[in-house]
Protein backbone atom coordinates (compact mmCIF):
# COMPACT_ATOMS: atom_id res chain seq x y z
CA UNK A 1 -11.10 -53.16 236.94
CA UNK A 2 -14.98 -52.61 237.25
CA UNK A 3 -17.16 -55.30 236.06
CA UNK A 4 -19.62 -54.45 233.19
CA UNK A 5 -20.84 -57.35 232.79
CA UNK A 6 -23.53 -59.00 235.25
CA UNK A 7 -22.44 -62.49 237.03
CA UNK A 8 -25.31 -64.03 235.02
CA UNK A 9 -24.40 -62.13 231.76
CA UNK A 10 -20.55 -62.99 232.42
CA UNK A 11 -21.88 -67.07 233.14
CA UNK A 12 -22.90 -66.79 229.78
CA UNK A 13 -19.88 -65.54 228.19
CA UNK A 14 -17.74 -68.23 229.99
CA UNK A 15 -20.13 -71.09 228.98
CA UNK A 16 -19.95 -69.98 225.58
CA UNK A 17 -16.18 -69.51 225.05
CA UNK A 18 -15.84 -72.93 226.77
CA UNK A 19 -18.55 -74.37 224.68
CA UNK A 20 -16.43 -72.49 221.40
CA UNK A 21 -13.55 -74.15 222.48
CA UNK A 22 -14.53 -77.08 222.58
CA UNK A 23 -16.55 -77.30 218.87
CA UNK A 24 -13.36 -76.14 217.71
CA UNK A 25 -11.46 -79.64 219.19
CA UNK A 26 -9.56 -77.17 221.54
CA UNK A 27 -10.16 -79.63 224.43
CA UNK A 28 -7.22 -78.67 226.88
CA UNK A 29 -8.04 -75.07 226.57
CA UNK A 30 -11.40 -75.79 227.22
CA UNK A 31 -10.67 -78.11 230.15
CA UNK A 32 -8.39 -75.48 231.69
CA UNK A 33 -11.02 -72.51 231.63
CA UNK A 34 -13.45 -74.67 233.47
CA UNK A 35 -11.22 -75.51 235.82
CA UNK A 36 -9.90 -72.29 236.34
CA UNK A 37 -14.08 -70.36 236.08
CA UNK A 38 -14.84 -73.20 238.51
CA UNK A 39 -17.37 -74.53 236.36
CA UNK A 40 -18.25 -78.46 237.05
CA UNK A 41 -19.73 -81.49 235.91
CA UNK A 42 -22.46 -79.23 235.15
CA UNK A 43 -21.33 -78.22 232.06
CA UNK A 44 -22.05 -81.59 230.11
CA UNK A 45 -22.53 -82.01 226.33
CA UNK A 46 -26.43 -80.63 225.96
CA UNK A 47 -25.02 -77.60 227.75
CA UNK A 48 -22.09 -77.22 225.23
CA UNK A 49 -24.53 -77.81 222.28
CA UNK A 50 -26.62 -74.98 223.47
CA UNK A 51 -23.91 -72.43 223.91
CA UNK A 52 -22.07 -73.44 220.97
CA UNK A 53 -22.67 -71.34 218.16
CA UNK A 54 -23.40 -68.15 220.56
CA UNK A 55 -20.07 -66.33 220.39
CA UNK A 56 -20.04 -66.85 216.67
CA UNK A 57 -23.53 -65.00 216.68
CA UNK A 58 -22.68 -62.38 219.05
CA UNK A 59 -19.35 -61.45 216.86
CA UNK A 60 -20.69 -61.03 213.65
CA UNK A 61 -23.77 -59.44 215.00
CA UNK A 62 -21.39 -56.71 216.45
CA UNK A 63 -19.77 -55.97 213.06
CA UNK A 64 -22.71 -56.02 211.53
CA UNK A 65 -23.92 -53.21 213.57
CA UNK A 66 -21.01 -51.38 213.73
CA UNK A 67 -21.35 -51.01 209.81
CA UNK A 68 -24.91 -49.87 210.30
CA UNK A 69 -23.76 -47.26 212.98
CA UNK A 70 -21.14 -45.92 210.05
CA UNK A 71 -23.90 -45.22 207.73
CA UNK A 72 -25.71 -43.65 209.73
CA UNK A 73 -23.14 -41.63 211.22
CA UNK A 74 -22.29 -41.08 207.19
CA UNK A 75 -25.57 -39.92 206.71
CA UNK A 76 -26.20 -38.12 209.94
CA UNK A 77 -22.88 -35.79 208.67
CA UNK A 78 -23.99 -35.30 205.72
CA UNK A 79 -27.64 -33.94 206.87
CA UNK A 80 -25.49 -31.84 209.09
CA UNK A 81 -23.40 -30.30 206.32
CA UNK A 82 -26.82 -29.57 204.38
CA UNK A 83 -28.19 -27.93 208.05
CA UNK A 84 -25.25 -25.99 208.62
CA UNK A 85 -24.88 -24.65 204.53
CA UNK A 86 -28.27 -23.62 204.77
CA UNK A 87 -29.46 -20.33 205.79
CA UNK A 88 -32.17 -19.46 208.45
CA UNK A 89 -34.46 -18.24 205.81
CA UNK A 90 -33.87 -21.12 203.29
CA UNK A 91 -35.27 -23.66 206.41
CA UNK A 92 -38.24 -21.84 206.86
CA UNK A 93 -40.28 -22.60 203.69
CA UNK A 94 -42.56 -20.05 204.80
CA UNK A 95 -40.20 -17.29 205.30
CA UNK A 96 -38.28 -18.33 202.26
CA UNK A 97 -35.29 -16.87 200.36
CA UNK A 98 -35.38 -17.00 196.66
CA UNK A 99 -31.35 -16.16 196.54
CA UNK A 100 -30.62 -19.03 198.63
CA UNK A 101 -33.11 -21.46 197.57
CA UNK A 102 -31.42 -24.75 196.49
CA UNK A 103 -33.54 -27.99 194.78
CA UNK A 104 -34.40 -30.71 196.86
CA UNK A 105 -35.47 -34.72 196.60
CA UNK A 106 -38.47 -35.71 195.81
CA UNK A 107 -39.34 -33.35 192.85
CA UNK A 108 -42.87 -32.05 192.54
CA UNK A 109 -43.53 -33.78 189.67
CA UNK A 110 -42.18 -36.45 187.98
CA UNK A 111 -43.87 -36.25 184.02
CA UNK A 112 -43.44 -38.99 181.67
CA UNK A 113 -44.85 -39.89 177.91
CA UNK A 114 -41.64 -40.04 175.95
CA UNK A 115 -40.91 -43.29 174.76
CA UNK A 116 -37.03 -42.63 173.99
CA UNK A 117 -34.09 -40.56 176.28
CA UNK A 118 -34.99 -36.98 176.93
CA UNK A 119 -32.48 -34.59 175.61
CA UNK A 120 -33.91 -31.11 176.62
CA UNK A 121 -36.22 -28.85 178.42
CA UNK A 122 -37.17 -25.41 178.59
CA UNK A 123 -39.54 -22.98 180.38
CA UNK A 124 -42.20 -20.85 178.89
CA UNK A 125 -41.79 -17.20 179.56
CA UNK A 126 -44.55 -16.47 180.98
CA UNK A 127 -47.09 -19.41 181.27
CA UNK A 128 -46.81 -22.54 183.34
CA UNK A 129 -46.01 -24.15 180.24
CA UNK A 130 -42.38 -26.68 179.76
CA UNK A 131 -41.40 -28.03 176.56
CA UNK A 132 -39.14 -31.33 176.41
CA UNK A 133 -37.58 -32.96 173.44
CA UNK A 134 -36.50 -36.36 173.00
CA UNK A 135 -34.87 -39.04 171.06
CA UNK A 136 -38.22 -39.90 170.11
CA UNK A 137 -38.97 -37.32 167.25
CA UNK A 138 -41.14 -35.49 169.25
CA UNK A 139 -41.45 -32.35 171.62
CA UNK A 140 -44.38 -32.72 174.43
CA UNK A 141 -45.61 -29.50 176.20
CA UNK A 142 -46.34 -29.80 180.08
CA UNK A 143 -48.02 -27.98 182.49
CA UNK A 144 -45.04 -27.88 185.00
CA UNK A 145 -47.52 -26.64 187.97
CA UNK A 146 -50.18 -29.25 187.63
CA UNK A 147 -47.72 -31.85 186.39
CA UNK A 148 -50.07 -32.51 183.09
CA UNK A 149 -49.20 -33.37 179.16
CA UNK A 150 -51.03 -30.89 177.25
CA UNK A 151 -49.55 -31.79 173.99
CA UNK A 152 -47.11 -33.47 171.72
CA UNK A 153 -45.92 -31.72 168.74
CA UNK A 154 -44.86 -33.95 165.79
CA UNK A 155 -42.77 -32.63 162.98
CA UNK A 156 -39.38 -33.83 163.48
CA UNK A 157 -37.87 -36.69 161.74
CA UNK A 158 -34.77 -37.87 163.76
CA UNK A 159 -33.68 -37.32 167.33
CA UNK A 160 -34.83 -33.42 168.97
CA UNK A 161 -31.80 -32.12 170.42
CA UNK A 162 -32.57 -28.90 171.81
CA UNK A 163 -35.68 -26.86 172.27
CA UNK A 164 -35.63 -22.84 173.63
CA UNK A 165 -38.62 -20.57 174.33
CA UNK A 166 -38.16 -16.54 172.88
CA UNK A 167 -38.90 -14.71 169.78
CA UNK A 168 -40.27 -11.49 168.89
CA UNK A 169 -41.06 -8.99 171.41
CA UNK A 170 -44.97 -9.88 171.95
CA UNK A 171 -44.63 -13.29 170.33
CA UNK A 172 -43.49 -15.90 171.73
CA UNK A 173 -42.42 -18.78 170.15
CA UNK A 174 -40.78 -22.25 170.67
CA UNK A 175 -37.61 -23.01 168.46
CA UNK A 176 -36.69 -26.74 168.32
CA UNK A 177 -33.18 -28.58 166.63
CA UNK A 178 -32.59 -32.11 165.71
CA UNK A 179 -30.34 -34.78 164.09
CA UNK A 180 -32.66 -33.93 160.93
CA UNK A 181 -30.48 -30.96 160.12
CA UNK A 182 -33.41 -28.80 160.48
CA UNK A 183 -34.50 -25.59 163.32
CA UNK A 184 -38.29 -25.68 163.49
CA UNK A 185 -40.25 -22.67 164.55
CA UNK A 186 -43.35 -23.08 166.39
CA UNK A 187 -46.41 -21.16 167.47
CA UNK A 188 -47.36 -21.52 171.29
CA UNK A 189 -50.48 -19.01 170.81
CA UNK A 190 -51.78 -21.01 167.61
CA UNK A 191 -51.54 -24.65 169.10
CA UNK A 192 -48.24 -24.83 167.85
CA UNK A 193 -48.61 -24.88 164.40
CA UNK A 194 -45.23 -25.05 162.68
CA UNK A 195 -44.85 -21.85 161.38
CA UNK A 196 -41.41 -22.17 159.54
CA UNK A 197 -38.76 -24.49 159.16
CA UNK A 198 -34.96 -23.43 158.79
CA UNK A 199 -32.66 -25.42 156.59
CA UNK A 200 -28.61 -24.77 155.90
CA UNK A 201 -26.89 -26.86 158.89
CA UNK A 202 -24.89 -29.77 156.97
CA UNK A 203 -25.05 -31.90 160.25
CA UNK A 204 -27.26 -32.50 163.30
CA UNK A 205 -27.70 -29.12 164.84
CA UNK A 206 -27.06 -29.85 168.80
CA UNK A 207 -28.43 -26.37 170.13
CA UNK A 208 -30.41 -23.85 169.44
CA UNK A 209 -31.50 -20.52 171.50
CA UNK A 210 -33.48 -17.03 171.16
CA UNK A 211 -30.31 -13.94 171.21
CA UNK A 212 -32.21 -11.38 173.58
CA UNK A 213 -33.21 -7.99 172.16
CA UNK A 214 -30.22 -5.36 171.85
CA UNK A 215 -27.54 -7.14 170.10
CA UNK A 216 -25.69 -4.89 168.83
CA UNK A 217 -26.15 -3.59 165.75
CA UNK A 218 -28.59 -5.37 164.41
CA UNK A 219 -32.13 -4.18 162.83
CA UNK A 220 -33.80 -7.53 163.89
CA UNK A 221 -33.60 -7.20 167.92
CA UNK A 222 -35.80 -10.15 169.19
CA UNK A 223 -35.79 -11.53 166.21
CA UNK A 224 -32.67 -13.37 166.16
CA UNK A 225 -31.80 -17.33 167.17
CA UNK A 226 -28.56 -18.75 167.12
CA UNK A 227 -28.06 -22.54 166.40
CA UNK A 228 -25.01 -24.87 166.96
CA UNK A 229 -24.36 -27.69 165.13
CA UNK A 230 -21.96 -30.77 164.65
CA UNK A 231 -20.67 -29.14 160.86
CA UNK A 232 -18.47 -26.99 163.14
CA UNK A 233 -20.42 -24.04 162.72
CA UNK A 234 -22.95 -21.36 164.57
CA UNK A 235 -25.40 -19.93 162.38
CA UNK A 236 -27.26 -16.85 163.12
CA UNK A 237 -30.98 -16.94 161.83
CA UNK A 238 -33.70 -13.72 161.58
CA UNK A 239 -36.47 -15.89 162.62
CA UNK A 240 -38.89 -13.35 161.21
CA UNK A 241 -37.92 -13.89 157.35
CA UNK A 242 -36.60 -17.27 158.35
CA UNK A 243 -33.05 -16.58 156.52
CA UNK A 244 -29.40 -17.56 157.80
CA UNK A 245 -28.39 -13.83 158.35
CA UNK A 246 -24.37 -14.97 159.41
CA UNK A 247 -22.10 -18.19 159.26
CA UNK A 248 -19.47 -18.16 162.34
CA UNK A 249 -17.01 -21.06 161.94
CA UNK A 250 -13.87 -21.22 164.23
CA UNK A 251 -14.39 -24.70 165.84
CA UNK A 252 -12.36 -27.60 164.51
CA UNK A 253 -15.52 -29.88 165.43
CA UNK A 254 -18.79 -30.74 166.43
CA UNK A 255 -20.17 -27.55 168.94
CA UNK A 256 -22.47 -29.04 170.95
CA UNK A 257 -23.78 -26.08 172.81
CA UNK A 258 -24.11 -22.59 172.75
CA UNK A 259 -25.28 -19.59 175.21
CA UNK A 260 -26.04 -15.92 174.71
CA UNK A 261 -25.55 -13.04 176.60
CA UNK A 262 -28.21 -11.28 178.60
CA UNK A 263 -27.97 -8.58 176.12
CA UNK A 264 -27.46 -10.53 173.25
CA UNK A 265 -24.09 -8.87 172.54
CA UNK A 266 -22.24 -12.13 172.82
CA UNK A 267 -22.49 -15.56 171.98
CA UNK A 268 -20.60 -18.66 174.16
CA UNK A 269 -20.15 -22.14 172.38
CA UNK A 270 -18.27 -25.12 173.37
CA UNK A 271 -17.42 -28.50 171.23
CA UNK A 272 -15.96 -31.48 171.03
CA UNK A 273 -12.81 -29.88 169.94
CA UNK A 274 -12.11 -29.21 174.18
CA UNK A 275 -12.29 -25.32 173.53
CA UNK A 276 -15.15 -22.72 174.56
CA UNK A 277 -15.16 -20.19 172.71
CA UNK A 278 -16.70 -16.52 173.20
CA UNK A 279 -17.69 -14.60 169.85
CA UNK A 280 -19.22 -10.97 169.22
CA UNK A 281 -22.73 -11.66 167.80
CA UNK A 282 -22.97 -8.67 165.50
CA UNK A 283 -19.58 -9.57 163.73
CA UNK A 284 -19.27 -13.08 164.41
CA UNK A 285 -15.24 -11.99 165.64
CA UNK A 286 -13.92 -14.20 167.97
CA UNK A 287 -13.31 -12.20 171.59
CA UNK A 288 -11.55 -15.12 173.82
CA UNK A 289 -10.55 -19.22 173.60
CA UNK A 290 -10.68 -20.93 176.21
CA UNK A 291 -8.46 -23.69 176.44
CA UNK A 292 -8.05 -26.08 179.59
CA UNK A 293 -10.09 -29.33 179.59
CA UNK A 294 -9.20 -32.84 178.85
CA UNK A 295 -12.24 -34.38 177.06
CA UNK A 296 -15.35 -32.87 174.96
CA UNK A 297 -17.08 -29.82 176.59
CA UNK A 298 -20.67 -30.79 176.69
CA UNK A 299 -22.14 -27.36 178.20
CA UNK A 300 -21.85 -23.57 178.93
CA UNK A 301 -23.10 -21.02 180.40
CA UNK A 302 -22.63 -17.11 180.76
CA UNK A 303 -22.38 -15.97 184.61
CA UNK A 304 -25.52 -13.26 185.11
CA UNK A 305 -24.64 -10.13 186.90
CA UNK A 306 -25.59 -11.12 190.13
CA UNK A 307 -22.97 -13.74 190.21
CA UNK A 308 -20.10 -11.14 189.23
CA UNK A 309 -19.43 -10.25 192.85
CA UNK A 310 -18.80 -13.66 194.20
CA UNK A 311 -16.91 -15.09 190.95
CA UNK A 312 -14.24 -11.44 190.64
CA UNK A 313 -13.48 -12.05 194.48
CA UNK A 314 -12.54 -16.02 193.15
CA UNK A 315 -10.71 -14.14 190.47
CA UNK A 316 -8.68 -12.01 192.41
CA UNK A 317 -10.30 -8.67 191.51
CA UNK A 318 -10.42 -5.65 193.25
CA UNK A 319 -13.75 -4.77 192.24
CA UNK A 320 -16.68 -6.37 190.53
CA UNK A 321 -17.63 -5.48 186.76
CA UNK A 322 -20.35 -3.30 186.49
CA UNK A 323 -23.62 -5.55 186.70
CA UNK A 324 -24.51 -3.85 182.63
CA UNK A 325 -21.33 -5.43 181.33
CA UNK A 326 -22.17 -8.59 179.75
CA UNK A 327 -19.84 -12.25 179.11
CA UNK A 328 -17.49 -11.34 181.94
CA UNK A 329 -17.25 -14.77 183.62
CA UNK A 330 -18.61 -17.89 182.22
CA UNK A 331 -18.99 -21.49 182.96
CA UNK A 332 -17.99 -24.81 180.62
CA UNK A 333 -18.95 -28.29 181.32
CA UNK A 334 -16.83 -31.34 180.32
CA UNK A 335 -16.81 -35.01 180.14
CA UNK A 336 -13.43 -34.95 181.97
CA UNK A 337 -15.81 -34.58 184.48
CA UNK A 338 -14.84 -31.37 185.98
CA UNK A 339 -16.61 -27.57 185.63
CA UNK A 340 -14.50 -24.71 184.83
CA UNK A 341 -14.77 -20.99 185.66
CA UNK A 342 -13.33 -18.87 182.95
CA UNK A 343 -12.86 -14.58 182.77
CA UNK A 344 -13.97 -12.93 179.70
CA UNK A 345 -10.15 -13.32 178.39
CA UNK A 346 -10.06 -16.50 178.64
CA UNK A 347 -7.77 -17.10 181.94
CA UNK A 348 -9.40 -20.35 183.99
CA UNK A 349 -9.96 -19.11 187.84
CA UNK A 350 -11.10 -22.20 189.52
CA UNK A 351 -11.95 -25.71 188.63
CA UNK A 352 -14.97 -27.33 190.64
CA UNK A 353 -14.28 -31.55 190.93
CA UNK A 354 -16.84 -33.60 192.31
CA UNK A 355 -18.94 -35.74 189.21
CA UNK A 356 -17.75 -39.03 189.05
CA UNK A 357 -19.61 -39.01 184.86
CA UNK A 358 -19.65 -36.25 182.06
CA UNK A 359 -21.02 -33.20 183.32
CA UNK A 360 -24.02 -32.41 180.64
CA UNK A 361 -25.69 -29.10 181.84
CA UNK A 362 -24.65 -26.10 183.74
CA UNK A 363 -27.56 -23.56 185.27
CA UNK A 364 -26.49 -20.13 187.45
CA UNK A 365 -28.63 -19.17 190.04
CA UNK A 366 -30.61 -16.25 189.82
CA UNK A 367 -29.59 -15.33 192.84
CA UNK A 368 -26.08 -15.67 191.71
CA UNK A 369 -24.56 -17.66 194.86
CA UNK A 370 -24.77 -20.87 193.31
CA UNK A 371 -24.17 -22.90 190.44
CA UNK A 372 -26.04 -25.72 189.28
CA UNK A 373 -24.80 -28.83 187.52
CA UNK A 374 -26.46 -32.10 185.80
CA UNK A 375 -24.56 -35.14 185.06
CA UNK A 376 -24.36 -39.12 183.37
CA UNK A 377 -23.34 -39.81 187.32
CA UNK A 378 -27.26 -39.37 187.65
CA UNK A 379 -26.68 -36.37 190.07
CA UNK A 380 -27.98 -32.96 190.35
CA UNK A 381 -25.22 -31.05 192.20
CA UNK A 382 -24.88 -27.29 193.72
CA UNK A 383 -21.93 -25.46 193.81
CA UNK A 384 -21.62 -22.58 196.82
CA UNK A 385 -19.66 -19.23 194.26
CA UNK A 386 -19.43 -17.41 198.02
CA UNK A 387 -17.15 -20.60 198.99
CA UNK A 388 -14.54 -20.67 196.46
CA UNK A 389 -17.05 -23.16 194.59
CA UNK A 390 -17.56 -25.92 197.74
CA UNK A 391 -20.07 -28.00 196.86
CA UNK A 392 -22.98 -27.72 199.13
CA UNK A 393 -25.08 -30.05 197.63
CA UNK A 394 -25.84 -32.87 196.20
CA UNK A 395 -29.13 -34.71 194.95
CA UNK A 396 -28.26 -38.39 194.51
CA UNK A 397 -30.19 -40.23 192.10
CA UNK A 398 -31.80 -37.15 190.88
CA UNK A 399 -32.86 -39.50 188.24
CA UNK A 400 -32.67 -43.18 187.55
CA UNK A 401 -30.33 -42.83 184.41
CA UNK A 402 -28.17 -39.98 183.11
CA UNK A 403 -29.10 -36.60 183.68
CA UNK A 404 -29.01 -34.73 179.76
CA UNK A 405 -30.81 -31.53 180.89
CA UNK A 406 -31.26 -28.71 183.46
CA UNK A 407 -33.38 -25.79 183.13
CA UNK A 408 -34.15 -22.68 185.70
CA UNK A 409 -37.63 -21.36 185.04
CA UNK A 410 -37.27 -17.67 183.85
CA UNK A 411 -37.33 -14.61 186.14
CA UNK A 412 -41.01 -13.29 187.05
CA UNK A 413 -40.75 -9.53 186.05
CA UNK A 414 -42.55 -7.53 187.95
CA UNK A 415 -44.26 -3.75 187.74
CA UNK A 416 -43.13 -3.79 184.16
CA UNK A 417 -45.16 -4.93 181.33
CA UNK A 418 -43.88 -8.83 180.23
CA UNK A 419 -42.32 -8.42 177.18
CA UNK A 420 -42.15 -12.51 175.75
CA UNK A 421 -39.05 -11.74 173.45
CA UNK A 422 -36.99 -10.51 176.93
CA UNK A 423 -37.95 -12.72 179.64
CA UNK A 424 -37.65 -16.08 176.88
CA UNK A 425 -34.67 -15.51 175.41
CA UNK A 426 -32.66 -15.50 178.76
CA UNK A 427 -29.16 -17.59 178.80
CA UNK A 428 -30.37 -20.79 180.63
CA UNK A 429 -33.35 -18.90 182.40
CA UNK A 430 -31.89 -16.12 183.81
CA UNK A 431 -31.93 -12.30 183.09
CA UNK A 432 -29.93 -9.21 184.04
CA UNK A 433 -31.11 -8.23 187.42
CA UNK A 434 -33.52 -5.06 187.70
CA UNK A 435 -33.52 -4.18 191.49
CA UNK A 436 -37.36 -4.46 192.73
CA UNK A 437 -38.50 -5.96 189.51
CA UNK A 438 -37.16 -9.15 189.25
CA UNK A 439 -38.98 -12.50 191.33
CA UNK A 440 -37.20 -15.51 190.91
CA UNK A 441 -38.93 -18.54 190.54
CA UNK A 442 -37.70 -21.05 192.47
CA UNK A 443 -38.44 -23.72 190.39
CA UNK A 444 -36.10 -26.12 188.14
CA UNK A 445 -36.69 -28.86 185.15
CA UNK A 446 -34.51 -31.74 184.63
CA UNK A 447 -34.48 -34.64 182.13
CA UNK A 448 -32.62 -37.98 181.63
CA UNK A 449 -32.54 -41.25 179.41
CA UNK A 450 -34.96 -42.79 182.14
CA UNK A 451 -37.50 -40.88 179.52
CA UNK A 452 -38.60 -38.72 182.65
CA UNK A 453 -38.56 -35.03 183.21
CA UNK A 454 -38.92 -33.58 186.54
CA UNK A 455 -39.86 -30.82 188.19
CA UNK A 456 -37.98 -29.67 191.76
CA UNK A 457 -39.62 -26.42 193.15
CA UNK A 458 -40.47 -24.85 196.54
């Protein structure tokens, strides 16, 4: 056998298994390993003291490092799994694809001012502007590029619970929902000035967003806003005239979110009542149930087009819809944890597990590879569509507290004039894609009951 050890390095081990031995009143052994290492009257009781405690040392040095080497061998794989998910283009940040571009620790900016949990965000259309609400009473308005407050908007008198950017084609406006039973309408081009409040809800309404323009059937196109609240119901509002134009009920309890179609042909809502439900906004008619999770579904979200290719090949289809059809696949998020994938009838092709907490928003990418989900486990994870759903990514203490909200900034339109009431009244910031017209922004907006919103971008 070769030696690895020295003869001076092997002295020492000798002297201090002897010296081991012997604190441990294991005299005979020790006596015989002397005798047997040839190791004399040399070896007297100042040499023992010194050697004593070195094995001990040595030994729990070793597993000490040994754990070390495991975390970083933990951490070294998991850097590798990031490297080898990644794309070419999506490591080069100057050579950077916007379809593949993915959210990454630290965020740009980390804004605080709110004094209570932060329930909501969303993006202006056009301007750098972000809007948060918050347990506080109160929406603030950021500049999400400079990282600045440039307001706070007072006007609520309980909890804001949602807040959406859209409105009238040419006039944008900010619509805002709280545990005050009221929708608030505000005016981003007149310092927000509250420019009408809606009453009706009988309970705290949970969500509230802009329908796009060309639902169908209806006079008011850009006009419209749907709410969601915990009296069971969805209410359709013309926020024009400021009047409840239809009642959907259907829900056998509190809906806690809801989602239009890019086209604004079809609403989604989800509830404590463990359904998701899909409903034709011009009748109010129910088109699909969906039926599957264990616990409360906190969030949904409509697939855009550009995800149809990657989510019919997880269905088993043929052939992708045609990227004009609207509500074909959508997305629910639950506090049993788990994400769903649904079909526009309702059948459940694929359940994503990997949140160890309620899963409390769900984005698409623009791009449509990827889906995005925020959770209480105070992630921010990324789901690969192209991989059967594999998570790809994970930021780990996205926040310091519960992750309530996750917005994607709104598709830059390009070579066509910006039309406010189409580019803000986007399901969860993204639009039907127009070939050559379309720049996504590769920026995000989360916030959390740490009161602080962030800001991840490129």
């Amino acid at each position: 056998m070769n030696q690895i050890l020295t003869s001076r390095q092997a002295e020492e081990l000798h002297k201090s298994m002897i010296a081991y031995l012997t604190s441990q009143n294991l005299t005979s052994s020790a006596t015989a390993l002397r005798e047997e290492l040839n190791i004399g009257e040399g070896f007297d009781a100042a040499t023992s003291k010194k050697y004593e405690g070195l094995l001990e040392k040595k030994w729990t040095s070793v597993v000490r490092l040994q754990k070390k080497i495991m975390e970083l061998e933990s951490r070294n794989a998991s850097l590798q799994s990031e490297i080898d998910s990644a794309t070419p283009t999506s490591l080069s940040k100057r050579n950077q694809d916007p379809t593949s571009w993915l959210p990454r620790s630290p965020a740009r900016h980390t804004l605080q001012s709110h004094r209570d949990p932060i329930t909501c965000v969303a993006f202006h259309p056009i301007f750098s502007s972000l809007a948060s609400g918050s347990e506080d009473n109160t929406i603030k308005i950021w500049d999400w590029e400079l990282g600045e407050l440039e307001r706070t908007i007072k006007g609520h008198t309980r909890a804001v619970l949602d807040v959406d950017f859209g409105g009238p084609r040419g006039g944008t406006l900010l619509a805002s929902c709280s545990s005050d039973l009221t929708i608030k309408l505000w005016d981003p081009s007149d310092e927000y000035k509250n420019i009408r409040t809606l009453p009706g809800h009988d309970h705290s309404v949970s969500a509230v967003r802009f329908i796009p323009s060309g639902a169908a059937g209806s006079p008011s196109s850009g006009n419209l806003l749907v709410s969601a609240s915990r009296d069971k119901s969805l209410r359709i509002w013309d926020v024009s005239t400021g009047y409840c134009v239809k009642t959907i009920r259907g829900h056998a309890d509190w809906v806690r979110d809801v989602a239009p179609s890019f086209d604004g042909r079809w609403l989604l809502s989800a509830g404590s009542d463990q359904t998701a439900r899909i409903w034709d906004a011009s009748s109010g008619e129910p088109k699909a149930t969906l039926v599957g999770h264990e616990h409360t579904i906190e969030c949904c979200a409509f697939a855009p087009p550009a995800s149809y290719g990657y989510l019919s090949t997880l269905a088993g289809l043929k052939k992708p819809p045609l990227s004009s059809s609207s509500a074909e696949f959508v997305a629910t998020g639950s506090r049993d944890k788990s994400i769903r994938l649904w079909d526009a009838r309702g059948t459940l092709i694929k359940t994503l597990i990997g949140h160890d907490n309620w899963v409390r928003a769900l984005v698409f990418h623009p791009g449509g590879k990827y889906l995005l989900s925020a959770s209480d486990d105070y992630t921010i994870r990324c789901w690969d569509l192209s991989q059967e759903g594999k998570m790809v990514k994970s930021l780990d203490n996205a926040h310091g507290h519960f992750v309530c909200c996750l917005r994607w900034a709104p598709n830059v339109i390009k070579d066509v004039p910006a039309a406010n009431g189409e580019n803000g009244s986007t399901t969860n910031g993204t639009k039907k894609d127009e070939v050559g017209n379309v720049g996504i922004r590769c920026v995000i907006a989360t916030g959390s009951v740490d009161l602080k919103v962030r800001v991840f971008a490129s």
